[in-house]
mmCIF file of C-alpha atoms in Angstrom:
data_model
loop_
_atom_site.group_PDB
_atom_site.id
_atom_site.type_symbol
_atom_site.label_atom_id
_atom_site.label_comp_id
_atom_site.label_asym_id
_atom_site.label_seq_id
_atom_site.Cartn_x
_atom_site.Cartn_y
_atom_site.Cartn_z
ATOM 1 C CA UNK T 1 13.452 -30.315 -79.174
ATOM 2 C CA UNK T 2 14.586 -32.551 -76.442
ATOM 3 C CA UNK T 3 17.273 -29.890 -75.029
ATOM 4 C CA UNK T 4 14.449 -27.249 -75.202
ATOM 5 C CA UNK T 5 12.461 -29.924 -73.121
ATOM 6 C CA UNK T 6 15.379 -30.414 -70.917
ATOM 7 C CA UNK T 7 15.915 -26.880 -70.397
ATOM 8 C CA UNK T 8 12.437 -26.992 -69.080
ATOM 9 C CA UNK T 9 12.825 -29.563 -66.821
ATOM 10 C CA UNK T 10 15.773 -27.629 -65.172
ATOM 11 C CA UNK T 11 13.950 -24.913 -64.662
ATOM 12 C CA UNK T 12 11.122 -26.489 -62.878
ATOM 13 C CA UNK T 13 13.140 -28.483 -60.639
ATOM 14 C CA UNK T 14 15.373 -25.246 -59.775
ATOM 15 C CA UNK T 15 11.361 -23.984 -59.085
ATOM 16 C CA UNK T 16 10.680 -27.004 -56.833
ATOM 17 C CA UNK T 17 14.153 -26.933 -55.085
ATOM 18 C CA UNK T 18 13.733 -23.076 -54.544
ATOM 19 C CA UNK T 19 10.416 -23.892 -52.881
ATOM 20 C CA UNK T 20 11.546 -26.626 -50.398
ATOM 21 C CA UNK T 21 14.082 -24.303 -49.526
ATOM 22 C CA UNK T 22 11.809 -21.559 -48.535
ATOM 23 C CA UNK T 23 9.402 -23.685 -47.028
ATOM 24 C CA UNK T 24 12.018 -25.250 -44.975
ATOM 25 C CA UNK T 25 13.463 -22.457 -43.988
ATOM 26 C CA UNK T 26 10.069 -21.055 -42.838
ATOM 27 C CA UNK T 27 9.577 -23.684 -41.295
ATOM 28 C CA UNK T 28 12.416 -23.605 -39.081
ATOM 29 C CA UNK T 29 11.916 -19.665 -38.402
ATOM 30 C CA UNK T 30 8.531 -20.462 -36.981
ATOM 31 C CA UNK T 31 9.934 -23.058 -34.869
ATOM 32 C CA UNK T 32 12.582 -21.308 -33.525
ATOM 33 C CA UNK T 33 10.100 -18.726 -32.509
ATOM 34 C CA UNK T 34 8.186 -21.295 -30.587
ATOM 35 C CA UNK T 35 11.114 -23.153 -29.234
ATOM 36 C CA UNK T 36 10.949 -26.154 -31.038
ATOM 37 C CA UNK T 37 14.488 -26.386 -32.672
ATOM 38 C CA UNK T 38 16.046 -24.722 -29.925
ATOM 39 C CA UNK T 39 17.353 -25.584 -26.170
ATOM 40 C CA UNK T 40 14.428 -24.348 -23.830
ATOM 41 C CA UNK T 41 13.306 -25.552 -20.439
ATOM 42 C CA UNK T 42 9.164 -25.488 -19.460
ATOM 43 C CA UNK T 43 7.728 -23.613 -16.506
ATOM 44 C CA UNK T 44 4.137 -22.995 -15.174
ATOM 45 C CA UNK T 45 2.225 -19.500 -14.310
ATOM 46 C CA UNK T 46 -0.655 -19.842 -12.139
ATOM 47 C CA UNK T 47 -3.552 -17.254 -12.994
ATOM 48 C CA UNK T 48 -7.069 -16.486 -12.592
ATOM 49 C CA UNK T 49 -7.967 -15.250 -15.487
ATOM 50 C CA UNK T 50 -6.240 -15.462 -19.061
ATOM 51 C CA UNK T 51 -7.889 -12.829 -20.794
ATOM 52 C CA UNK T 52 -7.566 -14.205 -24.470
ATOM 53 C CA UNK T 53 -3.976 -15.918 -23.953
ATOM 54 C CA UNK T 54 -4.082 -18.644 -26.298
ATOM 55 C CA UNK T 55 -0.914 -20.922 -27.512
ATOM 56 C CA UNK T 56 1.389 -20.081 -29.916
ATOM 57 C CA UNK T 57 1.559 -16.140 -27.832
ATOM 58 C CA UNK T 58 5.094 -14.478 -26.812
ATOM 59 C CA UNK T 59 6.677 -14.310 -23.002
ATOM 60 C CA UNK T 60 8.911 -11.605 -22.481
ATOM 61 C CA UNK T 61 10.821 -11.009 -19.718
ATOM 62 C CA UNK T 62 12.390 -6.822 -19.215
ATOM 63 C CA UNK T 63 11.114 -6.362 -22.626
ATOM 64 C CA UNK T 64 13.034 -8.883 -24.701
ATOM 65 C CA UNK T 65 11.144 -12.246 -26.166
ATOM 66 C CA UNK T 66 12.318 -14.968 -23.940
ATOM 67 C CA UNK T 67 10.214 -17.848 -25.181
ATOM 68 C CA UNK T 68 5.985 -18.937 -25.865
ATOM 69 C CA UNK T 69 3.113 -20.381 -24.430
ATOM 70 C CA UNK T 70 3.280 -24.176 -24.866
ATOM 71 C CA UNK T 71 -0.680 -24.664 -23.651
ATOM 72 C CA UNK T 72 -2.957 -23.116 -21.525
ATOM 73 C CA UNK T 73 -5.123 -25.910 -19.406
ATOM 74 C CA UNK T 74 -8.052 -25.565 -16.562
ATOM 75 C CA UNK T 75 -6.676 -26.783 -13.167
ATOM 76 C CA UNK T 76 -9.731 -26.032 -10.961
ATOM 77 C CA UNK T 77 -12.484 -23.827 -10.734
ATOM 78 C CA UNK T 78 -10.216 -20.574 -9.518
ATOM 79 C CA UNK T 79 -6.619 -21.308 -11.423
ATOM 80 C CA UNK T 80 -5.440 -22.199 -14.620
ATOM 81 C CA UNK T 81 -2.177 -23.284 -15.232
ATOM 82 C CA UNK T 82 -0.164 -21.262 -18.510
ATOM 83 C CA UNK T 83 2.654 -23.955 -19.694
ATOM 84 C CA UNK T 84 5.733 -21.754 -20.955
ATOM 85 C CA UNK T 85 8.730 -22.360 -23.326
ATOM 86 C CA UNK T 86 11.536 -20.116 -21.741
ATOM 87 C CA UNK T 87 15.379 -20.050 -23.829
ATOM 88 C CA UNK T 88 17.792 -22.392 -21.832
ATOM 89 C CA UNK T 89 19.884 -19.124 -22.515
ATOM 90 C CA UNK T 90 17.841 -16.773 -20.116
ATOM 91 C CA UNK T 91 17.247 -19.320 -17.548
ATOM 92 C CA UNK T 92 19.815 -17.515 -15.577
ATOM 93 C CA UNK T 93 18.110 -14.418 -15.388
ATOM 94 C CA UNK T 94 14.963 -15.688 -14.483
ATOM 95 C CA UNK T 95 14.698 -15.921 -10.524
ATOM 96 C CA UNK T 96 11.873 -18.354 -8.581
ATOM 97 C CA UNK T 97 10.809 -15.059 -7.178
ATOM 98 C CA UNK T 98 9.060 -13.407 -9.980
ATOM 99 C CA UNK T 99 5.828 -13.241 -11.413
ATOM 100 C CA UNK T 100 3.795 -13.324 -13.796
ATOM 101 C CA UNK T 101 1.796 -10.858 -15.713
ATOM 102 C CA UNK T 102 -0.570 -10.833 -18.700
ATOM 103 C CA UNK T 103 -1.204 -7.716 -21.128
ATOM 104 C CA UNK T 104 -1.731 -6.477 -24.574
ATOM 105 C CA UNK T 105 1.232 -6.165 -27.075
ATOM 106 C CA UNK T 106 0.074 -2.653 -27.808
ATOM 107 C CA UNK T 107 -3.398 -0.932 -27.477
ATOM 108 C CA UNK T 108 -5.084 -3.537 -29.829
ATOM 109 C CA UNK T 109 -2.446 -6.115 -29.966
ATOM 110 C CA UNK T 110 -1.862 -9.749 -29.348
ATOM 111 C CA UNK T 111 -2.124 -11.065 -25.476
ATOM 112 C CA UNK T 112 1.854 -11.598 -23.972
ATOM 113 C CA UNK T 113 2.716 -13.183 -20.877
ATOM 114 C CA UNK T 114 5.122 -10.417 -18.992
ATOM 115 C CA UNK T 115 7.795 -12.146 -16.434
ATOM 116 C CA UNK T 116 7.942 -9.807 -13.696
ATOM 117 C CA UNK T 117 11.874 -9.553 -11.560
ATOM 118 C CA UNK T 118 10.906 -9.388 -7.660
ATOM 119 C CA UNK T 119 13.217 -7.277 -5.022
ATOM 120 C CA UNK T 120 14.948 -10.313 -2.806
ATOM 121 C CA UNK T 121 17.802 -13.076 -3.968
ATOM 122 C CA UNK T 122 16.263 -16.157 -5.072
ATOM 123 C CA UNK T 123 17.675 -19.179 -7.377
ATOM 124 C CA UNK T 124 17.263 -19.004 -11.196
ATOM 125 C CA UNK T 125 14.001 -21.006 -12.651
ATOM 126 C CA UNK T 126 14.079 -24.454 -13.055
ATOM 127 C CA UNK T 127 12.155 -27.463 -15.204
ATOM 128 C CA UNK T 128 8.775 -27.435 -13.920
ATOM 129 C CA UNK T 129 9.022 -24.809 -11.339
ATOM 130 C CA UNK T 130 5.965 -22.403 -11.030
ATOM 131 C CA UNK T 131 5.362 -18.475 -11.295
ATOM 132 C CA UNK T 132 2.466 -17.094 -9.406
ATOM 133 C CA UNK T 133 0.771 -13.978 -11.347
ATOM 134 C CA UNK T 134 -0.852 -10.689 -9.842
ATOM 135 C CA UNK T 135 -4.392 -9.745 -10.800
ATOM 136 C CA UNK T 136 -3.970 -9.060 -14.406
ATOM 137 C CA UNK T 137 -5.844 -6.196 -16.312
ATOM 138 C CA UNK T 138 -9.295 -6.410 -17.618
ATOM 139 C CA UNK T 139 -9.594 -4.370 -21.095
ATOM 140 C CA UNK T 140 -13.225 -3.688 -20.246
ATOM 141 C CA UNK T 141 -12.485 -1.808 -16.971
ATOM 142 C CA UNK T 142 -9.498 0.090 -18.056
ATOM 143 C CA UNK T 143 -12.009 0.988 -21.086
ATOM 144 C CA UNK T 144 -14.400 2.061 -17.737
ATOM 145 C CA UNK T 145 -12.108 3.688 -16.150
ATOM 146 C CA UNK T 146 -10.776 5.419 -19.392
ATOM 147 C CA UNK T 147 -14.952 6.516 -19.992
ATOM 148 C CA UNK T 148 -14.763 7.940 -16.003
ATOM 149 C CA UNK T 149 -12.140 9.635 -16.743
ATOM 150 C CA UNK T 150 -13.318 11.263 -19.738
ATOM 151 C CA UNK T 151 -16.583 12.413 -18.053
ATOM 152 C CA UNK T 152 -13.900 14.033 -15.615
ATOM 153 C CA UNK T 153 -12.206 15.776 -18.820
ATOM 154 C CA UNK T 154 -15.639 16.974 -19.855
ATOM 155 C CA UNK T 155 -16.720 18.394 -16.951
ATOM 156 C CA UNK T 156 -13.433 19.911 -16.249
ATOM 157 C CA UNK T 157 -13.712 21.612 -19.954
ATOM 158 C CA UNK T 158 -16.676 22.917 -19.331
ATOM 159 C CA UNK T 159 -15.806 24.472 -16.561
ATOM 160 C CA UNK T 160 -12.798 26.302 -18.120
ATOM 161 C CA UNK T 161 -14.737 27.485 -20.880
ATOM 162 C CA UNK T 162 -17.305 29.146 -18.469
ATOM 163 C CA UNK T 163 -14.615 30.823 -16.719
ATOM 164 C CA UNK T 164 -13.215 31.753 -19.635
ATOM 165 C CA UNK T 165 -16.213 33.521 -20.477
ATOM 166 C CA UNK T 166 -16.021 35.368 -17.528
ATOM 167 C CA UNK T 167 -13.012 36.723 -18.083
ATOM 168 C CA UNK T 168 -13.858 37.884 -21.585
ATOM 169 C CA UNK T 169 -17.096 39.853 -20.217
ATOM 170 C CA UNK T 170 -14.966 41.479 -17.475
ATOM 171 C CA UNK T 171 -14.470 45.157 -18.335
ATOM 172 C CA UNK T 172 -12.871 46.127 -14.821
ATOM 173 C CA UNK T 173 -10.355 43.530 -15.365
ATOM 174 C CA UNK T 174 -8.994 44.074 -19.212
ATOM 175 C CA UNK T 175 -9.303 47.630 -18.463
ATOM 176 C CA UNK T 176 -6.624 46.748 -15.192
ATOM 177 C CA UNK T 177 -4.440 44.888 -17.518
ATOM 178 C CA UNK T 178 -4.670 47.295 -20.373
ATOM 179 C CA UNK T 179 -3.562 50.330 -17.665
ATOM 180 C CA UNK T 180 -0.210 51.459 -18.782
ATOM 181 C CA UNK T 181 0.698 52.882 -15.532
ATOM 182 C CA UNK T 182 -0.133 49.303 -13.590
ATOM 183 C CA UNK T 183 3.425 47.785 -14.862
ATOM 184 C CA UNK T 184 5.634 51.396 -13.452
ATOM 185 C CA UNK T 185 3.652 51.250 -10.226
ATOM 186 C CA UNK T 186 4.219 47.427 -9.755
ATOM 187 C CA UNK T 187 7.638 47.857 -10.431
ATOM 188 C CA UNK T 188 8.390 51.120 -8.283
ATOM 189 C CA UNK T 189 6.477 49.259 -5.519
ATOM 190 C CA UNK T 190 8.527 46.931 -5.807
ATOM 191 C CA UNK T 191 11.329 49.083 -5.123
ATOM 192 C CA UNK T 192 9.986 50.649 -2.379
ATOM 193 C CA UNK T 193 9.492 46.691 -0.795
ATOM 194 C CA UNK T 194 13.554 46.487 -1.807
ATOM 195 C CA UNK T 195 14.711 49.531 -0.272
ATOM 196 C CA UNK T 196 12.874 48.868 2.582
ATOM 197 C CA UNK T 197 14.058 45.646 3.179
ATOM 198 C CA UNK T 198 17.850 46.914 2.264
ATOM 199 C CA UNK T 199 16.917 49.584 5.553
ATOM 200 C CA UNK T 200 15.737 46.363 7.690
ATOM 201 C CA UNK T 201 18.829 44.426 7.311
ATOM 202 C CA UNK T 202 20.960 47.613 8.033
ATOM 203 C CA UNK T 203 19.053 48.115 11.071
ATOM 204 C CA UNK T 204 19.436 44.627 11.734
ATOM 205 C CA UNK T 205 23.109 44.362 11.250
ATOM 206 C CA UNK T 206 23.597 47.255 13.653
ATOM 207 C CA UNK T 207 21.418 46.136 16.010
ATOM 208 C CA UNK T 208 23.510 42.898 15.860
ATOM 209 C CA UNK T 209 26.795 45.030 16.159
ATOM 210 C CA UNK T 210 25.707 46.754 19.041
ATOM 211 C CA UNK T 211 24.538 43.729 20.892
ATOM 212 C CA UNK T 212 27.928 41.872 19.823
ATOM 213 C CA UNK T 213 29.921 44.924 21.402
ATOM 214 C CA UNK T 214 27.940 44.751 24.399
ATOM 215 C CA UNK T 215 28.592 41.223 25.126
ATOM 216 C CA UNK T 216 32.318 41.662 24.101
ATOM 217 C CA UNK T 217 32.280 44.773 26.765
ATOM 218 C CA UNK T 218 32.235 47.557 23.807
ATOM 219 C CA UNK T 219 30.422 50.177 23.376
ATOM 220 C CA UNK T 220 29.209 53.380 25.080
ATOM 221 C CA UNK T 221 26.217 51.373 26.356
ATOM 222 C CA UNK T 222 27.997 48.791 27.935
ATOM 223 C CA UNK T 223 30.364 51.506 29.737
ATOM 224 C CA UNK T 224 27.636 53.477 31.102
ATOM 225 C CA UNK T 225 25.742 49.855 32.314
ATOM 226 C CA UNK T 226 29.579 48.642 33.729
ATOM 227 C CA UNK T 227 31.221 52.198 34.519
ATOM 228 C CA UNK T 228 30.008 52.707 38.374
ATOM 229 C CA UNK T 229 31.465 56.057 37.989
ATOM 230 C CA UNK T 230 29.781 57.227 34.523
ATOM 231 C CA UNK T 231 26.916 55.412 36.398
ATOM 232 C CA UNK T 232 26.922 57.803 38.918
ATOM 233 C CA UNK T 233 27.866 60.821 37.075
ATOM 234 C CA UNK T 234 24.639 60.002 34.916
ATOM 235 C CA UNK T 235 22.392 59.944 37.865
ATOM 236 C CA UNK T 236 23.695 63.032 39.125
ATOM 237 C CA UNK T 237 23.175 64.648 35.779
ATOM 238 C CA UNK T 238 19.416 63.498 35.719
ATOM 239 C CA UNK T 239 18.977 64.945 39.454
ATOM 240 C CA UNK T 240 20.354 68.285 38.629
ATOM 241 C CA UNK T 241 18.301 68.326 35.458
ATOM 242 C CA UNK T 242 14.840 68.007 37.806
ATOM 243 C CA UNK T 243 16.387 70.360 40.202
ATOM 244 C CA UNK T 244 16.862 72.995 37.915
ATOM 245 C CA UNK T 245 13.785 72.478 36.818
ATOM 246 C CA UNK T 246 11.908 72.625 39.713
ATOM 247 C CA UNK T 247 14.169 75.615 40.812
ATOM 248 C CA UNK T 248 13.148 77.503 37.867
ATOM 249 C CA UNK T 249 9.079 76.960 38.221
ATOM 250 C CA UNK T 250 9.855 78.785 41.386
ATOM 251 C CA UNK T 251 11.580 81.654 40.140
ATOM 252 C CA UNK T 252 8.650 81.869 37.603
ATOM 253 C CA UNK T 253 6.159 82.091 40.062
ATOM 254 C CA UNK T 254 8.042 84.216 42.975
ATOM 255 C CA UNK T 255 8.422 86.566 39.645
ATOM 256 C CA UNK T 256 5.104 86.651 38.718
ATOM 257 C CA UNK T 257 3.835 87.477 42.595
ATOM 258 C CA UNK T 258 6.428 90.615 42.123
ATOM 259 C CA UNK T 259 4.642 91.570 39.035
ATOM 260 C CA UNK T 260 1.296 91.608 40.615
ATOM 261 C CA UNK T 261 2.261 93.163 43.538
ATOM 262 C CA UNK T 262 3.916 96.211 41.479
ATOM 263 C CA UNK T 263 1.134 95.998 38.992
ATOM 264 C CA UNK T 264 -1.583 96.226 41.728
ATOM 265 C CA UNK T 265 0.422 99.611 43.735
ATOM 266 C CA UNK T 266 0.368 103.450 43.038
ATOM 267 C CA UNK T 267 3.032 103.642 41.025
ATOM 268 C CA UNK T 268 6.180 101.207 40.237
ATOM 269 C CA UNK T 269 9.063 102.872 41.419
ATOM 270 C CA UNK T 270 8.011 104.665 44.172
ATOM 271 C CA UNK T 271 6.595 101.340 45.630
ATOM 272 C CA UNK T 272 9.521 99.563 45.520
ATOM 273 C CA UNK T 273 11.634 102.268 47.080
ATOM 274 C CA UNK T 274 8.954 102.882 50.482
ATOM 275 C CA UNK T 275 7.573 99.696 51.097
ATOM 276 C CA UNK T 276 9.980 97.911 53.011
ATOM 277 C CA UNK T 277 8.412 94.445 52.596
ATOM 278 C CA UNK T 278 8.004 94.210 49.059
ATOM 279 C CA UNK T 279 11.882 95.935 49.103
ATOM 280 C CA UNK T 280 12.985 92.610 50.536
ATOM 281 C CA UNK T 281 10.518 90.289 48.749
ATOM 282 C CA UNK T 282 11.863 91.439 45.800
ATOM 283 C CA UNK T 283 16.235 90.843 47.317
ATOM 284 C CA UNK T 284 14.735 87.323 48.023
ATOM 285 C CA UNK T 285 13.701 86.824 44.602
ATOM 286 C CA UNK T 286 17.078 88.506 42.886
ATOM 287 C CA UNK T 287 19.344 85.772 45.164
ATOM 288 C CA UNK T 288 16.887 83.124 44.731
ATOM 289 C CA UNK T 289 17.442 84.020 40.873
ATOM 290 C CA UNK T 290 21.206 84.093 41.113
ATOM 291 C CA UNK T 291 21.212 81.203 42.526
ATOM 292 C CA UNK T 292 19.257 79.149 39.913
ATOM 293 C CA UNK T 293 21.263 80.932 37.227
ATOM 294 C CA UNK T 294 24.298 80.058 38.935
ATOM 295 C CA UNK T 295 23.045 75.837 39.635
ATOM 296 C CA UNK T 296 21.767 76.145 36.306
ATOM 297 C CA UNK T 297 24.970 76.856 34.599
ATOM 298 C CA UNK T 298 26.668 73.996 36.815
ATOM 299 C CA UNK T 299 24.483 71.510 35.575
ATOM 300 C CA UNK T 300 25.198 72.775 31.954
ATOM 301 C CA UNK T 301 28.558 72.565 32.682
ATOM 302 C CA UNK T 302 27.741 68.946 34.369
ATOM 303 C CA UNK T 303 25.960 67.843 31.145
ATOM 304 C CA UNK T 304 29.032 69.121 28.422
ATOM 305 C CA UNK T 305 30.527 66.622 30.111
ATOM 306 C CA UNK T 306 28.596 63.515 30.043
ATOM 307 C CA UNK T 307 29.038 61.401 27.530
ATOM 308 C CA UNK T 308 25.007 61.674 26.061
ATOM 309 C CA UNK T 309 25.477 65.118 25.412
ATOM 310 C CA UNK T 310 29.183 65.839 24.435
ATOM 311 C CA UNK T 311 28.351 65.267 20.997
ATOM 312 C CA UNK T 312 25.741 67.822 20.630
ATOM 313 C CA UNK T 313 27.975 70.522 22.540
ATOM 314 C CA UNK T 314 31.122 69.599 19.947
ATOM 315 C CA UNK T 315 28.331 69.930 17.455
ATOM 316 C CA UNK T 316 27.472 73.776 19.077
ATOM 317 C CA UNK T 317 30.990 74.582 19.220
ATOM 318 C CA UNK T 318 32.034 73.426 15.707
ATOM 319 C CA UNK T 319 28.943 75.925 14.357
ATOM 320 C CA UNK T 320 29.980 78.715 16.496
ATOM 321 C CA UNK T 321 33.423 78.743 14.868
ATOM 322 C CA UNK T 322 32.281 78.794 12.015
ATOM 323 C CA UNK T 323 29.990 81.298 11.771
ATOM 324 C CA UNK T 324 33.090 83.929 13.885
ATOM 325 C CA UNK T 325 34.766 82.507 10.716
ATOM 326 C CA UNK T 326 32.223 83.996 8.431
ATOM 327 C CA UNK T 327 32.198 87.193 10.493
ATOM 328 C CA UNK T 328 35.869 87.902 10.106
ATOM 329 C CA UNK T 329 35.250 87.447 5.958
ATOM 330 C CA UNK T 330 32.537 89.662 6.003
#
């Protein structure tokens, strides 16, 4: 009986001991969370507004817990003053420079105190020192802004819905995207774009050829600006051309005047053998066509040469031959 008792006893003083154990070591996990046990130094923010922060809530700085709110007091009338545990460990990282910031821990969550690096060297923090805050958040006009922007949304729906409906009323333009040809005549316009484009930058790279060989001093144009004597010869072409052809009106119309004249007499033959005057008219008009015939023929000549034509006459020539060629076969 007394070892059952005994065995008892044990038991509820392993009970008790297991207790104290836990609700030491509880305790110490909740004050190492709010810097109690641990090494930590105490700064102050200076806000406006606190929004809900209330003892006991987390400071992070970059994301990481770095300590807790030790108290939150009124100075004045516009600033309260936010008393903060901070690790002795990130003191370091902390610069005099940054500030402070207060937000949710989530949508819903618990208020934190955000420390906020600054651009700039500055010292790290020190006991007592003092973090200025920027305007922090208001739930209630984020939730305003949230219901603006919904009405936005909204409106914005609406909107595609009634052009939506459009679209599915439009007969012209299902019946344009339901034409199988539409996709082959795209595409072979497209094609016609490309080859014309292909035929612009040809054109455009001789263009730039011929302008490069006429600043280098190549090129038939640049000989026939430079040449003086394919100059000339060019000019003299061109003048024998209009001669001829001026020559040549005239032999067209002394002609005609014969042809009148005979058409207009007794008889053809026998005019031209008695009257004397039309006898010699008609001399005049038989040198005057020898002699265009035979001008004519030197500017031909003149032309074969010159260097605008002498491809067309090869041209005549190579033809020619060919076709006594044939000729001979047959």
């Amino acid at each position: 009986m007394k070892e059952k008792k005994k065995i008892e006893n044990s038991k509820l003083g392993l009970m008790v001991l297991a207790g104290l154990l836990f609700l030491v070591y509880t305790l110490y996990m909740i004050g190492k969370n709010q810097n109690i046990f641990g090494s930590s130094i105490t700064i102050i923010s200076v806000v406006e507004n606190v929004n809900g922060l209330v003892p006991g809530n987390n400071v992070r700085f970059q994301g990481i817990d770095v300590g807790t709110v030790k108290s939150v007091e009124m100075a004045n009338d516009s600033s309260i003053h936010i008393t903060l545990y901070i690790h002795k460990k990130m003191q370091p990282f902390i610069r005099k420079n940054a500030i402070t910031s207060i937000n949710t821990d989530g949508l819903m969550g618990n208020k934190i105190i955000h420390i906020l690096p600054q651009d700039g060297n500055a010292d790290p923090i020190e006991e007592g020192d003092i973090l200025y805050s920027k305007q922090p958040l208001d739930t209630d006009e984020m939730l305003e802004k949230l219901s603006i922007t919904g009405d936005y949304l909204e409106i914005t729906l609406r909107n595609l819905s009634e052009v939506s409906d459009k679209l599915n009323k439009s007969e012209s333009l299902w019946s344009l995207l339901s034409d199988e040809h539409l996709p082959q005549e795209i595409k072979n316009t497209i094609l016609e774009f490309k080859k014309a484009g292909s035929n612009a930058a040809a054109l455009a790279k001789e263009g730039k050829e011929l302008v490069e060989e006429f600043e280098q001093g190549k090129g038939i144009v640049q000989k026939a600006f430079k040449d003086s004597v394919m100059a000339e010869n060019l000019s003299e072409s061109i003048e024998n051309i209009l001669k001829t052809s001026s020559e040549a009106a005239t032999m067209m119309e002394e002609i005609r005047k014969i042809v009148n004249n005979i058409e207009s007499g007794e008889g053809t033959a026998g005019l031209i053998i008695k009257d004397s005057l039309m006898r010699e008219i008609l001399m005049k008009s038989m040198e005057n066509i020898e002699q265009s015939t035979y001008n004519f023929n030197q500017n031909m000549e003149a032309l074969k040469g010159n260097f605008l034509f002498r491809k067309y006459y090869k041209k005549q020539e190579k033809e020619l031959r060919k076709e006594e060629k044939n000729q001979k076969k047959d």
